[in-house]
Amino acid sequence: MASEPVARAVAEEVARWGAMRQTGVSLRYMMEFGARPTERTLLLAAQFLHKELPIRIARRALDLESLPFGLSSKPAILKVRDWYVDSFRDIRSFPEVRNQEDELAFTQMIKMIRVRHTNVVPTIALGVQQLKKDLGGPKAFPPGIDEIHQFLDRFYMSRIGIRMLIGQHVALHDPDPEPGVIGLINTKMSPMAVARIASEDARAICMREYGSAPDVDIYGDPDFTFPYVTPHLHLMIFELVKNSLRAVQERYMNSDKLAPPVRIIVADGAEDVTIKISDEGGGIPRSGLSRIFTYLYSTAENPPDLDEHNEGVTMAGYGYGIPISRLYARYFGGDLQIISMEGYGTDAYLHLSRLGDSEEPLP
C-alpha cells in the first residue's frame, strides 16, 4: 500500500501527463514503419511509446475518477483505475530507452501491461451492473444516464488505440512473421477465412450452451484478400454470429422445423469491404433497436467469471458484443449497422475500410 505522500505525488503526475496532447499515428505510417523492422526502427518506436503511452493511460485513469452517478466509487471501477495507475507508474519509472537491451526490456514490460488490462471490458461492465442495481434497474434510470454510455464509447475506443500501439510494437518482434504480415496488420487477410474460423468458434459456444448449433453458410470469393487487423475482424464476426446463432437456436429449440442456417456474405466494393450476417432468429422489436448499441440495457443477470481470459467470450454475458464491435469497425473508419425485421430475423452489415491508404491519425 503506497504511503499518502507517494500516492499524492503519483496522482499529481497522472494529472500532469493526462493534460498533455496525445500524438496520433496513421495506419499508413504504422505499415511503412513496420514493413522492415530493424534494431534502429524498433528503438525509435519504443522511445515514442515511452512518451506516448503515459499520456493516453493517464487520461483514462483521470476519466475513471470523474464518472457521474457515483460510478467512479464502485469497487470494479476502482480496480480498473488501479490497473491504469499501476501501468502509468510502470512506464514512468522505466528509464530512458537508449539501446537494444533497453528496448527489449521495455517491450517485455508493455507486453505485461497489455495482459494486465485484458479484463478491463468485463470489469467495467461489472461496475455498471453494480450501479444499475443501486439505481433500481433501467426503468428507474435518472435523466443524464446516457452520459455513461458516451463515456464508455470514448473510453473503449481509446483502449483499442492503446492496445493497437502496444500490440503492433510487440508483434514486430516476431522473428518469423507470416508472409504479408506487418505486426498486427495482415496485408493479405482473407475475410472468408476469418469468417470461417470465427463462425466455428461461435458455434462451439452455442454447442456448449445448447447442445446443438445452427449451420453457418459463407458466400464470397475465397481468393479475395485485403489489408486488415485479423484479431479485430475475428472479434466482430464472432460476436455477431454468436448473437445470430443464439437467436435462431432459441427460436427453433422446441420446433419440429429444422433451424435455418446463419448466412454470411462477403462483398468486395470499390469503397468498403462489406460483410453481411443474416439470421432468421425472429428479429428485434423496433422499440428495442436503439438500445442494442448501448452498455446500459444488457439483460445479463449473472456476470461472467472475471478470471476468464478470452475477451470475446467474456463480453457475451453483458450484451457488450454489438457496441464494442461497432467501435472496432469505426476505429479504422468503418461502421456496423443492424437492420431488423421483427417476426423474421436480423441483418448485420459490417462495413470495413480498406487499410493502408489512410494518413488520418488513429484514435
GROMACS .gro file of N, CA and C in nm, residues 263-327:
model
  195
  263ARG      N    1  -2.641  -1.691  -4.242
  263ARG     CA    2  -2.570  -1.669  -4.369
  263ARG      C    3  -2.474  -1.551  -4.358
  264ILE      N    4  -2.352  -1.571  -4.408
  264ILE     CA    5  -2.253  -1.463  -4.412
  264ILE      C    6  -2.219  -1.439  -4.559
  265ILE      N    7  -2.228  -1.313  -4.602
  265ILE     CA    8  -2.193  -1.277  -4.740
  265ILE      C    9  -2.081  -1.174  -4.734
  266VAL      N   10  -1.971  -1.200  -4.804
  266VAL     CA   11  -1.857  -1.108  -4.810
  266VAL      C   12  -1.858  -1.041  -4.947
  267ALA      N   13  -1.866  -0.906  -4.949
  267ALA     CA   14  -1.869  -0.833  -5.076
  267ALA      C   15  -1.752  -0.736  -5.084
  268ASP      N   16  -1.685  -0.737  -5.198
  268ASP     CA   17  -1.569  -0.651  -5.222
  268ASP      C   18  -1.615  -0.529  -5.302
  269GLY      N   19  -1.638  -0.417  -5.235
  269GLY     CA   20  -1.684  -0.296  -5.303
  269GLY      C   21  -1.569  -0.203  -5.336
  270ALA      N   22  -1.600  -0.098  -5.412
  270ALA     CA   23  -1.496  -0.002  -5.451
  270ALA      C   24  -1.447   0.076  -5.330
  271GLU      N   25  -1.539   0.106  -5.237
  271GLU     CA   26  -1.502   0.188  -5.121
  271GLU      C   27  -1.479   0.103  -4.996
  272ASP      N   28  -1.572   0.013  -4.968
  272ASP     CA   29  -1.566  -0.070  -4.847
  272ASP      C   30  -1.566  -0.218  -4.882
  273VAL      N   31  -1.517  -0.295  -4.787
  273VAL     CA   32  -1.546  -0.439  -4.788
  273VAL      C   33  -1.664  -0.454  -4.691
  274THR      N   34  -1.773  -0.515  -4.738
  274THR     CA   35  -1.892  -0.529  -4.652
  274THR      C   36  -1.918  -0.676  -4.623
  275ILE      N   37  -1.942  -0.704  -4.497
  275ILE     CA   38  -1.976  -0.840  -4.456
  275ILE      C   39  -2.116  -0.836  -4.396
  276LYS      N   40  -2.206  -0.912  -4.456
  276LYS     CA   41  -2.346  -0.916  -4.408
  276LYS      C   42  -2.369  -1.048  -4.336
  277ILE      N   43  -2.425  -1.039  -4.216
  277ILE     CA   44  -2.456  -1.159  -4.138
  277ILE      C   45  -2.608  -1.160  -4.116
  278SER      N   46  -2.674  -1.260  -4.175
  278SER     CA   47  -2.821  -1.267  -4.174
  278SER      C   48  -2.869  -1.387  -4.095
  279ASP      N   49  -2.973  -1.368  -4.017
  279ASP     CA   50  -3.033  -1.482  -3.947
  279ASP      C   51  -3.185  -1.475  -3.956
  280GLU      N   52  -3.248  -1.587  -3.924
  280GLU     CA   53  -3.394  -1.595  -3.916
  280GLU      C   54  -3.433  -1.626  -3.772
  281GLY      N   55  -3.376  -1.546  -3.682
  281GLY     CA   56  -3.398  -1.570  -3.538
  281GLY      C   57  -3.513  -1.491  -3.478
  282GLY      N   58  -3.599  -1.433  -3.563
  282GLY     CA   59  -3.717  -1.364  -3.511
  282GLY      C   60  -3.705  -1.214  -3.504
  283GLY      N   61  -3.583  -1.162  -3.519
  283GLY     CA   62  -3.565  -1.016  -3.522
  283GLY      C   63  -3.574  -0.950  -3.386
  284ILE      N   64  -3.560  -0.817  -3.389
  284ILE     CA   65  -3.561  -0.734  -3.268
  284ILE      C   66  -3.676  -0.635  -3.282
  285PRO      N   67  -3.759  -0.616  -3.178
  285PRO     CA   68  -3.866  -0.516  -3.188
  285PRO      C   69  -3.808  -0.378  -3.219
  286ARG      N   70  -3.881  -0.298  -3.295
  286ARG     CA   71  -3.831  -0.167  -3.337
  286ARG      C   72  -3.799  -0.080  -3.215
  287SER      N   73  -3.879  -0.095  -3.110
  287SER     CA   74  -3.856  -0.014  -2.989
  287SER      C   75  -3.724  -0.049  -2.919
  288GLY      N   76  -3.675  -0.170  -2.946
  288GLY     CA   77  -3.551  -0.212  -2.879
  288GLY      C   78  -3.426  -0.191  -2.961
  289LEU      N   79  -3.443  -0.153  -3.090
  289LEU     CA   80  -3.326  -0.142  -3.179
  289LEU      C   81  -3.225  -0.038  -3.131
  290SER      N   82  -3.275   0.076  -3.082
  290SER     CA   83  -3.183   0.183  -3.041
  290SER      C   84  -3.099   0.141  -2.920
  291ARG      N   85  -3.148   0.042  -2.846
  291ARG     CA   86  -3.077   0.003  -2.724
  291ARG      C   87  -2.965  -0.098  -2.748
  292ILE      N   88  -2.962  -0.159  -2.863
  292ILE     CA   89  -2.863  -0.267  -2.881
  292ILE      C   90  -2.720  -0.214  -2.887
  293PHE      N   91  -2.704  -0.082  -2.911
  293PHE     CA   92  -2.570  -0.025  -2.914
  293PHE      C   93  -2.531   0.042  -2.783
  294THR      N   94  -2.612   0.027  -2.679
  294THR     CA   95  -2.578   0.089  -2.552
  294THR      C   96  -2.522  -0.016  -2.455
  295TYR      N   97  -2.457   0.036  -2.350
  295TYR     CA   98  -2.396  -0.052  -2.249
  295TYR      C   99  -2.484  -0.064  -2.125
  296LEU      N  100  -2.597   0.004  -2.126
  296LEU     CA  101  -2.674   0.019  -2.002
  296LEU      C  102  -2.795  -0.072  -1.992
  297TYR      N  103  -2.830  -0.140  -2.103
  297TYR     CA  104  -2.957  -0.214  -2.103
  297TYR      C  105  -2.939  -0.364  -2.118
  298SER      N  106  -2.820  -0.414  -2.089
  298SER     CA  107  -2.797  -0.558  -2.103
  298SER      C  108  -2.892  -0.636  -2.012
  299THR      N  109  -2.937  -0.750  -2.061
  299THR     CA  110  -3.029  -0.833  -1.981
  299THR      C  111  -2.954  -0.935  -1.896
  300ALA      N  112  -2.821  -0.933  -1.901
  300ALA     CA  113  -2.743  -1.033  -1.827
  300ALA      C  114  -2.768  -1.020  -1.677
  301GLU      N  115  -2.802  -1.131  -1.615
  301GLU     CA  116  -2.827  -1.130  -1.470
  301GLU      C  117  -2.704  -1.175  -1.392
  302ASN      N  118  -2.637  -1.277  -1.445
  302ASN     CA  119  -2.520  -1.331  -1.375
  302ASN      C  120  -2.394  -1.297  -1.453
  303PRO      N  121  -2.317  -1.200  -1.404
  303PRO     CA  122  -2.196  -1.161  -1.476
  303PRO      C  123  -2.102  -1.278  -1.493
  304PRO      N  124  -2.034  -1.289  -1.608
  304PRO     CA  125  -1.940  -1.397  -1.630
  304PRO      C  126  -1.822  -1.389  -1.534
  305ASP      N  127  -1.748  -1.494  -1.526
  305ASP     CA  128  -1.631  -1.504  -1.440
  305ASP      C  129  -1.523  -1.409  -1.489
  306LEU      N  130  -1.478  -1.321  -1.400
  306LEU     CA  131  -1.376  -1.223  -1.442
  306LEU      C  132  -1.238  -1.284  -1.457
  307ASP      N  133  -1.222  -1.409  -1.417
  307ASP     CA  134  -1.093  -1.475  -1.438
  307ASP      C  135  -1.081  -1.534  -1.577
  308GLU      N  136  -1.191  -1.529  -1.653
  308GLU     CA  137  -1.191  -1.580  -1.791
  308GLU      C  138  -1.103  -1.488  -1.876
  309HIS      N  139  -1.008  -1.543  -1.952
  309HIS     CA  140  -0.915  -1.458  -2.024
  309HIS      C  141  -0.946  -1.443  -2.171
  310ASN      N  142  -1.054  -1.502  -2.220
  310ASN     CA  143  -1.089  -1.483  -2.360
  310ASN      C  144  -1.190  -1.370  -2.368
  311GLU      N  145  -1.142  -1.252  -2.414
  311GLU     CA  146  -1.226  -1.133  -2.409
  311GLU      C  147  -1.356  -1.152  -2.486
  312GLY      N  148  -1.349  -1.216  -2.602
  312GLY     CA  149  -1.469  -1.234  -2.683
  312GLY      C  150  -1.577  -1.310  -2.609
  313VAL      N  151  -1.538  -1.415  -2.538
  313VAL     CA  152  -1.635  -1.496  -2.465
  313VAL      C  153  -1.686  -1.421  -2.342
  314THR      N  154  -1.596  -1.350  -2.274
  314THR     CA  155  -1.635  -1.281  -2.150
  314THR      C  156  -1.736  -1.172  -2.177
  315MET      N  157  -1.727  -1.104  -2.292
  315MET     CA  158  -1.818  -0.994  -2.320
  315MET      C  159  -1.960  -1.042  -2.341
  316ALA      N  160  -1.973  -1.168  -2.378
  316ALA     CA  161  -2.103  -1.218  -2.421
  316ALA      C  162  -2.211  -1.195  -2.317
  317GLY      N  163  -2.181  -1.223  -2.191
  317GLY     CA  164  -2.283  -1.217  -2.087
  317GLY      C  165  -2.333  -1.078  -2.056
  318TYR      N  166  -2.263  -0.974  -2.104
  318TYR     CA  167  -2.303  -0.838  -2.072
  318TYR      C  168  -2.378  -0.770  -2.184
  319GLY      N  169  -2.389  -0.833  -2.300
  319GLY     CA  170  -2.453  -0.765  -2.412
  319GLY      C  171  -2.366  -0.654  -2.468
  320TYR      N  172  -2.234  -0.662  -2.444
  320TYR     CA  173  -2.143  -0.558  -2.493
  320TYR      C  174  -2.090  -0.589  -2.632
  321GLY      N  175  -2.118  -0.708  -2.683
  321GLY     CA  176  -2.059  -0.751  -2.810
  321GLY      C  177  -2.088  -0.657  -2.925
  322ILE      N  178  -2.214  -0.611  -2.936
  322ILE     CA  179  -2.251  -0.525  -3.050
  322ILE      C  180  -2.190  -0.385  -3.038
  323PRO      N  181  -2.205  -0.314  -2.925
  323PRO     CA  182  -2.141  -0.181  -2.919
  323PRO      C  183  -1.990  -0.186  -2.932
  324ILE      N  184  -1.926  -0.288  -2.874
  324ILE     CA  185  -1.779  -0.298  -2.886
  324ILE      C  186  -1.741  -0.329  -3.030
  325SER      N  187  -1.817  -0.415  -3.097
  325SER     CA  188  -1.788  -0.447  -3.237
  325SER      C  189  -1.798  -0.322  -3.325
  326ARG      N  190  -1.898  -0.238  -3.297
  326ARG     CA  191  -1.911  -0.115  -3.376
  326ARG      C  192  -1.790  -0.024  -3.356
  327LEU      N  193  -1.737  -0.019  -3.233
  327LEU     CA  194  -1.617   0.062  -3.209
  327LEU      C  195  -1.497   0.007  -3.285
   0.00000   0.00000   0.00000
